[in-house]
């Protein structure tokens, strides 16, 4: 009898030990990725889509042994606010940061904070200059190649002009154009404009620049600037090159407001392929856009966030210039817009 009792007690102890050991092991294996995202301005259409996709994708990487949390802060256009937000995110225990700088030339305070606390940073969308990215070996960048988007916009405009002689409405053999630019100093503003215009010229299109206006990626500002331009040039404008879709749509809003008939409208080109931009391509108010692959960028940011914290998967990441990941752009017209609309819907489901 005694022997049996001993045996039973022994079994119980053994079981407890096994259960406890498993518990310990699980606790050991449970890794936490706490991502702090700092965004320059969440009212930006492209960025809000990118952030939605990022949340979806990174949450999809979590499992029993990997707990993922995401905290997003909006700097609403102030670098000082963003510096404070980054400090708060680090204090709250974030072990990786995704930073969309307000002023891409001013990341030093954020880099110092991160380095002092050994929290790696993945910059995204607003590219720091190369020297800043070299300040510490746990700094990365995810984005896209501005030059490529400009070239593609120029090619789309070239094709449209060669296919449709009515774009040269005054038949002077030249295309009178205006540019709506994003923020001064942003890598996607000047570089897109230069490359779009150079591409048109090198394809033999004769151009006459009427004007350019800065509208900070913003639809309402672009509408306002365009109303001024229309007031100045009336129906002389034949082509509008906008550095993003929201500004192209703002330009279209201006013509609508002023009741311009379709035959007096210029052709409009954007960049991004936002949901509203793609709709405008389908109904032919926007002639073309260049897809800024937010799903691809979000996926790269999500995988890299996990890899830099856990150390796993780092070998599989293909960097350019040691620390950067650039996702390719793609041309969008009425012919293939459906594919991109489906891509967005699939990613959302
Ligand atoms: C660009 C994008 C713009 C705007 C900007 C913000 O890449 O085309 O629409 O979102 O980033 O930094
Ligand atoms: Ca002309």
Short mmCIF file of C-alpha atoms and ligand atoms in Angstrom, two decimals:
data_model
loop_
_atom_site.label_atom_id
_atom_site.label_comp_id
_atom_site.label_asym_id
_atom_site.label_seq_id
_atom_site.Cartn_x
_atom_site.Cartn_y
_atom_site.Cartn_z
CA UNK A 1 0.00 0.00 0.00
CA UNK A 2 2.74 2.38 1.06
CA UNK A 3 4.74 1.59 -2.03
CA UNK A 4 1.72 2.41 -4.18
CA UNK A 5 1.21 5.74 -2.43
CA UNK A 6 4.83 6.59 -2.92
CA UNK A 7 4.57 5.64 -6.53
CA UNK A 8 1.44 7.82 -7.04
CA UNK A 9 3.05 10.79 -5.28
CA UNK A 10 6.18 10.32 -7.40
CA UNK A 11 4.11 10.34 -10.58
CA UNK A 12 2.35 13.52 -9.46
CA UNK A 13 5.64 15.25 -8.76
CA UNK A 14 7.00 14.16 -12.10
CA UNK A 15 3.89 15.47 -13.87
CA UNK A 16 4.15 18.80 -12.04
CA UNK A 17 7.76 19.07 -13.05
CA UNK A 18 6.91 18.38 -16.69
CA UNK A 19 4.05 20.90 -16.69
CA UNK A 20 6.18 23.55 -15.00
CA UNK A 21 9.05 22.91 -17.36
CA UNK A 22 6.72 23.28 -20.35
CA UNK A 23 5.37 26.51 -18.89
CA UNK A 24 8.88 27.82 -18.47
CA UNK A 25 9.81 26.79 -21.94
CA UNK A 26 6.79 28.60 -23.36
CA UNK A 27 7.66 31.71 -21.42
CA UNK A 28 11.20 31.41 -22.75
CA UNK A 29 10.03 30.96 -26.28
CA UNK A 30 7.47 33.77 -26.20
CA UNK A 31 9.07 36.72 -27.95
CA UNK A 32 7.58 40.17 -27.98
CA UNK A 33 7.86 42.55 -30.88
CA UNK A 34 6.63 45.94 -29.77
CA UNK A 35 6.56 48.24 -32.78
CA UNK A 36 6.33 51.99 -32.38
CA UNK A 37 5.28 53.73 -35.58
CA UNK A 38 5.86 57.47 -35.96
CA UNK A 39 4.06 59.01 -38.93
CA UNK A 40 4.65 62.53 -40.36
CA UNK A 41 0.96 63.17 -41.01
CA UNK A 42 -1.78 60.58 -40.95
CA UNK A 43 -4.16 62.68 -43.02
CA UNK A 44 -1.92 61.93 -46.03
CA UNK A 45 -3.94 59.59 -48.28
CA UNK A 46 -1.08 57.35 -49.42
CA UNK A 47 0.35 57.01 -45.92
CA UNK A 48 -2.93 56.13 -44.28
CA UNK A 49 -3.29 53.28 -46.80
CA UNK A 50 0.29 52.18 -46.16
CA UNK A 51 -0.31 52.12 -42.39
CA UNK A 52 -3.52 50.10 -42.71
CA UNK A 53 -1.65 47.56 -44.79
CA UNK A 54 1.26 47.51 -42.32
CA UNK A 55 -1.02 46.73 -39.37
CA UNK A 56 -2.69 43.90 -41.29
CA UNK A 57 0.57 42.38 -42.42
CA UNK A 58 2.45 42.56 -39.15
CA UNK A 59 -0.48 41.20 -37.15
CA UNK A 60 -0.49 38.27 -39.56
CA UNK A 61 3.08 37.42 -38.51
CA UNK A 62 2.15 36.88 -34.85
CA UNK A 63 1.68 33.35 -33.42
CA UNK A 64 1.77 31.44 -30.12
CA UNK A 65 5.42 32.16 -29.58
CA UNK A 66 5.50 35.66 -31.08
CA UNK A 67 3.42 38.43 -29.59
CA UNK A 68 3.18 41.55 -31.72
CA UNK A 69 1.85 44.95 -30.70
CA UNK A 70 1.74 48.11 -32.79
CA UNK A 71 1.42 51.68 -31.49
CA UNK A 72 1.05 54.49 -34.01
CA UNK A 73 1.71 58.19 -33.34
CA UNK A 74 0.88 61.06 -35.69
CA UNK A 75 3.23 64.07 -35.68
CA UNK A 76 0.78 66.19 -37.72
CA UNK A 77 3.65 67.86 -39.54
CA UNK A 78 5.90 68.82 -36.58
CA UNK A 79 9.40 67.32 -36.22
CA UNK A 80 9.54 68.44 -32.62
CA UNK A 81 6.31 66.59 -31.84
CA UNK A 82 7.72 63.53 -33.58
CA UNK A 83 10.93 63.61 -31.52
CA UNK A 84 8.81 63.67 -28.33
CA UNK A 85 6.62 60.85 -29.61
CA UNK A 86 9.66 58.69 -30.36
CA UNK A 87 10.93 59.25 -26.80
CA UNK A 88 7.51 58.19 -25.44
CA UNK A 89 7.42 55.10 -27.65
CA UNK A 90 10.84 54.03 -26.40
CA UNK A 91 9.83 54.72 -22.77
CA UNK A 92 6.71 52.60 -23.32
CA UNK A 93 8.95 49.64 -24.16
CA UNK A 94 8.94 49.56 -27.96
CA UNK A 95 11.79 47.38 -29.19
CA UNK A 96 11.65 48.48 -32.83
CA UNK A 97 10.62 51.80 -34.39
CA UNK A 98 9.20 52.53 -37.85
CA UNK A 99 9.77 56.21 -38.51
CA UNK A 100 8.27 58.34 -41.27
CA UNK A 101 10.29 61.51 -40.64
CA UNK A 102 8.60 64.89 -40.80
CA UNK A 103 11.84 66.51 -41.94
CA UNK A 104 13.89 63.88 -43.69
CA UNK A 105 17.02 66.02 -43.28
CA UNK A 106 16.69 66.19 -39.49
CA UNK A 107 16.75 62.67 -37.99
CA UNK A 108 19.70 63.13 -35.59
CA UNK A 109 17.74 63.49 -32.35
CA UNK A 110 15.68 60.40 -33.13
CA UNK A 111 18.78 58.41 -34.10
CA UNK A 112 20.53 59.42 -30.84
CA UNK A 113 17.50 58.39 -28.75
CA UNK A 114 17.27 55.04 -30.50
CA UNK A 115 21.00 54.32 -30.27
CA UNK A 116 21.14 55.22 -26.57
CA UNK A 117 18.35 52.70 -25.93
CA UNK A 118 19.50 50.16 -28.52
CA UNK A 119 16.18 50.25 -30.39
CA UNK A 120 16.59 49.74 -34.16
CA UNK A 121 14.82 52.09 -36.59
CA UNK A 122 13.22 51.32 -39.91
CA UNK A 123 12.71 54.64 -41.66
CA UNK A 124 10.05 54.55 -44.36
CA UNK A 125 8.65 56.62 -47.23
CA UNK A 126 10.66 59.78 -46.40
CA UNK A 127 14.24 58.82 -47.09
CA UNK A 128 17.01 60.11 -44.83
CA UNK A 129 20.19 61.15 -46.59
CA UNK A 130 22.79 58.38 -46.93
CA UNK A 131 25.18 59.84 -44.31
CA UNK A 132 22.44 59.87 -41.68
CA UNK A 133 21.59 56.25 -42.38
CA UNK A 134 25.25 55.47 -41.71
CA UNK A 135 25.18 57.02 -38.21
CA UNK A 136 24.45 53.62 -36.64
CA UNK A 137 24.33 50.03 -37.90
CA UNK A 138 20.74 49.38 -36.74
CA UNK A 139 19.15 51.91 -39.13
CA UNK A 140 17.21 50.82 -42.23
CA UNK A 141 15.04 52.32 -44.94
CA UNK A 142 12.02 50.94 -46.81
CA UNK A 143 10.59 52.88 -49.74
CA UNK A 144 10.67 53.17 -53.50
CA UNK A 145 12.92 54.67 -56.16
CA UNK A 146 11.68 58.20 -56.92
CA UNK A 147 13.49 58.32 -60.26
CA UNK A 148 11.65 55.24 -61.50
CA UNK A 149 8.25 56.78 -60.72
CA UNK A 150 9.14 59.96 -62.63
CA UNK A 151 10.35 57.99 -65.66
CA UNK A 152 7.17 55.91 -65.66
CA UNK A 153 4.95 58.98 -65.42
CA UNK A 154 6.87 60.52 -68.33
CA UNK A 155 6.40 57.33 -70.38
CA UNK A 156 2.67 57.23 -69.67
CA UNK A 157 2.32 60.87 -70.74
CA UNK A 158 4.45 60.24 -73.88
CA UNK A 159 2.24 57.31 -74.93
CA UNK A 160 -0.94 59.34 -74.39
CA UNK A 161 0.38 62.32 -76.38
CA UNK A 162 1.58 60.15 -79.28
CA UNK A 163 -1.71 58.25 -79.38
CA UNK A 164 -4.00 61.24 -79.16
CA UNK A 165 -3.24 64.28 -81.30
CA UNK A 166 -6.10 66.22 -79.67
CA UNK A 167 -4.00 66.68 -76.51
CA UNK A 168 -2.11 69.40 -78.41
CA UNK A 169 -5.27 71.46 -78.47
CA UNK A 170 -3.84 74.62 -80.04
CA UNK A 171 -1.97 72.53 -82.64
CA UNK A 172 1.35 74.34 -82.19
CA UNK A 173 3.35 71.10 -82.04
CA UNK A 174 4.18 71.69 -78.37
CA UNK A 175 2.55 70.53 -75.18
CA UNK A 176 1.87 73.37 -72.74
CA UNK A 177 2.19 71.90 -69.25
CA UNK A 178 2.10 72.69 -65.54
CA UNK A 179 3.49 70.70 -62.63
CA UNK A 180 1.96 70.25 -59.17
CA UNK A 181 4.75 69.39 -56.79
CA UNK A 182 4.87 67.71 -53.39
CA UNK A 183 6.74 69.18 -50.42
CA UNK A 184 9.92 71.07 -51.20
CA UNK A 185 12.88 68.94 -50.14
CA UNK A 186 11.05 65.59 -50.37
CA UNK A 187 12.89 62.99 -52.47
CA UNK A 188 9.65 62.20 -54.32
CA UNK A 189 8.99 65.79 -55.43
CA UNK A 190 11.88 67.24 -57.44
CA UNK A 191 13.14 63.86 -58.65
CA UNK A 192 9.73 62.82 -59.96
CA UNK A 193 9.25 66.12 -61.79
CA UNK A 194 12.71 66.13 -63.35
CA UNK A 195 12.47 62.57 -64.55
CA UNK A 196 8.96 62.88 -65.93
CA UNK A 197 9.88 65.97 -67.94
CA UNK A 198 13.24 64.54 -69.12
CA UNK A 199 11.54 61.34 -70.24
CA UNK A 200 8.95 63.24 -72.29
CA UNK A 201 11.71 65.31 -73.91
CA UNK A 202 13.96 62.34 -74.65
CA UNK A 203 10.99 60.67 -76.33
CA UNK A 204 10.79 63.59 -78.72
CA UNK A 205 7.83 65.45 -77.19
CA UNK A 206 8.18 69.22 -77.48
CA UNK A 207 7.21 70.87 -74.25
CA UNK A 208 6.44 74.36 -73.07
CA UNK A 209 6.44 74.82 -69.32
CA UNK A 210 3.82 77.32 -68.22
CA UNK A 211 4.28 77.09 -64.48
CA UNK A 212 4.73 74.89 -61.45
CA UNK A 213 3.16 75.10 -58.02
CA UNK A 214 3.90 73.39 -54.72
CA UNK A 215 0.81 71.80 -53.19
CA UNK A 216 2.38 69.54 -50.50
CA UNK A 217 0.73 66.28 -51.67
CA UNK A 218 -2.62 67.76 -50.71
CA UNK A 219 -5.81 67.68 -52.76
CA UNK A 220 -7.36 70.90 -51.43
CA UNK A 221 -4.12 72.85 -51.84
CA UNK A 222 -3.74 71.53 -55.37
CA UNK A 223 -7.28 72.60 -56.23
CA UNK A 224 -6.51 76.06 -54.93
CA UNK A 225 -3.22 76.35 -56.86
CA UNK A 226 -4.86 75.02 -60.00
CA UNK A 227 -7.66 77.57 -59.81
CA UNK A 228 -4.97 80.26 -59.77
CA UNK A 229 -3.21 78.68 -62.75
CA UNK A 230 -6.45 78.41 -64.72
CA UNK A 231 -7.13 82.08 -63.89
CA UNK A 232 -3.75 82.89 -65.41
CA UNK A 233 -3.60 80.54 -68.41
CA UNK A 234 -7.31 79.83 -69.10
CA UNK A 235 -7.64 76.95 -71.54
CA UNK A 236 -3.97 76.99 -72.62
CA UNK A 237 -2.93 74.19 -70.25
CA UNK A 238 -2.75 70.88 -72.14
CA UNK A 239 -1.00 68.62 -69.61
CA UNK A 240 -0.93 68.46 -65.80
CA UNK A 241 1.88 66.42 -64.24
CA UNK A 242 1.21 65.92 -60.54
CA UNK A 243 3.72 64.37 -58.14
CA UNK A 244 0.87 62.32 -56.60
CA UNK A 245 -2.73 61.29 -57.22
CA UNK A 246 -4.27 63.54 -54.58
CA UNK A 247 -2.83 66.63 -56.29
CA UNK A 248 -3.94 65.40 -59.74
CA UNK A 249 -7.44 64.94 -58.31
CA UNK A 250 -7.31 68.43 -56.77
CA UNK A 251 -6.48 69.82 -60.23
CA UNK A 252 -9.47 67.97 -61.71
CA UNK A 253 -11.65 69.39 -58.88
CA UNK A 254 -10.58 72.90 -59.92
CA UNK A 255 -11.70 72.41 -63.53
CA UNK A 256 -15.00 70.90 -62.34
CA UNK A 257 -15.62 73.82 -60.04
CA UNK A 258 -15.01 76.25 -62.87
CA UNK A 259 -17.37 74.26 -65.12
CA UNK A 260 -14.88 73.52 -67.86
CA UNK A 261 -16.27 71.34 -70.66
CA UNK A 262 -14.47 68.10 -71.35
CA UNK A 263 -13.02 69.27 -74.68
CA UNK A 264 -11.24 72.16 -72.90
CA UNK A 265 -9.60 69.95 -70.27
CA UNK A 266 -5.91 69.03 -70.16
CA UNK A 267 -4.77 65.43 -69.53
CA UNK A 268 -3.84 64.64 -65.94
CA UNK A 269 -1.23 62.22 -64.60
CA UNK A 270 -0.63 61.24 -60.98
CA UNK A 271 1.52 58.84 -58.96
CA UNK A 272 0.50 56.43 -56.13
CA UNK A 273 -2.54 54.48 -57.32
CA UNK A 274 -4.50 55.30 -54.18
CA UNK A 275 -8.07 53.94 -54.05
CA UNK A 276 -9.48 57.30 -55.19
CA UNK A 277 -6.77 57.61 -57.83
CA UNK A 278 -7.56 54.18 -59.28
CA UNK A 279 -11.29 55.02 -59.39
CA UNK A 280 -10.46 58.17 -61.36
CA UNK A 281 -8.43 56.06 -63.81
CA UNK A 282 -11.38 53.71 -64.30
CA UNK A 283 -13.75 56.60 -65.06
CA UNK A 284 -11.07 58.19 -67.29
CA UNK A 285 -10.80 61.52 -65.50
CA UNK A 286 -7.17 60.64 -64.69
CA UNK A 287 -5.23 59.41 -67.75
CA UNK A 288 -2.58 57.46 -65.87
CA UNK A 289 -0.82 56.89 -62.58
CA UNK A 290 2.19 55.00 -61.24
CA UNK A 291 1.52 52.41 -58.55
CA UNK A 292 3.43 53.10 -55.34
CA UNK A 293 3.41 49.59 -53.90
CA UNK A 294 2.11 50.19 -50.38
CA UNK A 295 1.39 46.48 -49.84
CA UNK A 296 4.97 45.57 -50.79
CA UNK A 297 6.42 48.33 -48.62
CA UNK A 298 4.20 47.35 -45.68
CA UNK A 299 5.23 43.71 -46.03
CA UNK A 300 8.93 44.61 -46.13
CA UNK A 301 8.53 46.82 -43.04
CA UNK A 302 6.60 44.11 -41.18
CA UNK A 303 9.09 41.33 -41.93
CA UNK A 304 12.07 43.53 -41.16
CA UNK A 305 10.52 44.69 -37.86
CA UNK A 306 10.22 41.08 -36.72
CA UNK A 307 13.65 40.12 -38.07
CA UNK A 308 15.54 42.93 -36.35
CA UNK A 309 14.00 42.05 -32.98
CA UNK A 310 14.12 38.25 -33.13
CA UNK A 311 17.22 37.98 -35.32
CA UNK A 312 15.36 35.41 -37.43
CA UNK A 313 14.83 35.92 -41.16
CA UNK A 314 17.51 38.58 -41.46
CA UNK A 315 19.49 36.48 -43.98
CA UNK A 316 16.49 36.34 -46.31
CA UNK A 317 16.20 40.15 -46.54
CA UNK A 318 17.64 41.57 -49.75
CA UNK A 319 19.12 44.97 -49.04
CA UNK A 320 20.32 47.54 -51.52
CA UNK A 321 23.04 49.95 -50.43
CA UNK A 322 23.46 47.72 -47.31
CA UNK A 323 20.44 49.03 -45.38
CA UNK A 324 17.71 49.89 -47.90
CA UNK A 325 14.78 48.08 -49.47
CA UNK A 326 13.18 49.68 -52.56
CA UNK A 327 9.93 48.25 -53.92
CA UNK A 328 9.34 48.69 -57.67
CA UNK A 329 6.68 51.04 -59.08
CA UNK A 330 4.27 49.99 -61.88
CA UNK A 331 2.45 51.91 -64.62
CA UNK A 332 -1.35 52.05 -64.39
CA UNK A 333 -3.83 53.01 -67.12
CA UNK A 334 -7.52 52.24 -67.70
CA UNK A 335 -6.41 48.92 -69.23
CA UNK A 336 -4.84 47.43 -66.10
CA UNK A 337 -6.37 49.52 -63.27
CA UNK A 338 -8.66 46.60 -62.37
CA UNK A 339 -5.64 44.47 -61.38
CA UNK A 340 -4.50 47.08 -58.89
CA UNK A 341 -7.99 47.57 -57.47
CA UNK A 342 -8.18 43.79 -56.92
CA UNK A 343 -4.73 43.78 -55.32
CA UNK A 344 -5.94 46.34 -52.78
CA UNK A 345 -9.14 44.38 -52.14
CA UNK A 346 -7.26 41.10 -51.65
CA UNK A 347 -4.86 42.72 -49.23
CA UNK A 348 -7.81 44.13 -47.25
CA UNK A 349 -9.69 40.79 -47.04
C1 LIG B 1 5.05 59.89 -51.47
C2 LIG B 1 3.62 59.73 -51.97
C3 LIG B 1 2.82 60.96 -51.62
C4 LIG B 1 2.94 61.26 -50.14
C5 LIG B 1 4.39 61.33 -49.71
C6 LIG B 1 4.49 61.54 -48.22
O1 LIG B 1 5.78 58.73 -51.72
O2 LIG B 1 3.64 59.56 -53.35
O3 LIG B 1 1.47 60.79 -51.97
O4 LIG B 1 2.28 60.25 -49.44
O5 LIG B 1 5.07 60.14 -50.09
O6 LIG B 1 5.79 61.44 -47.76
CA1 LIG B 2 0.05 72.92 -77.73
#
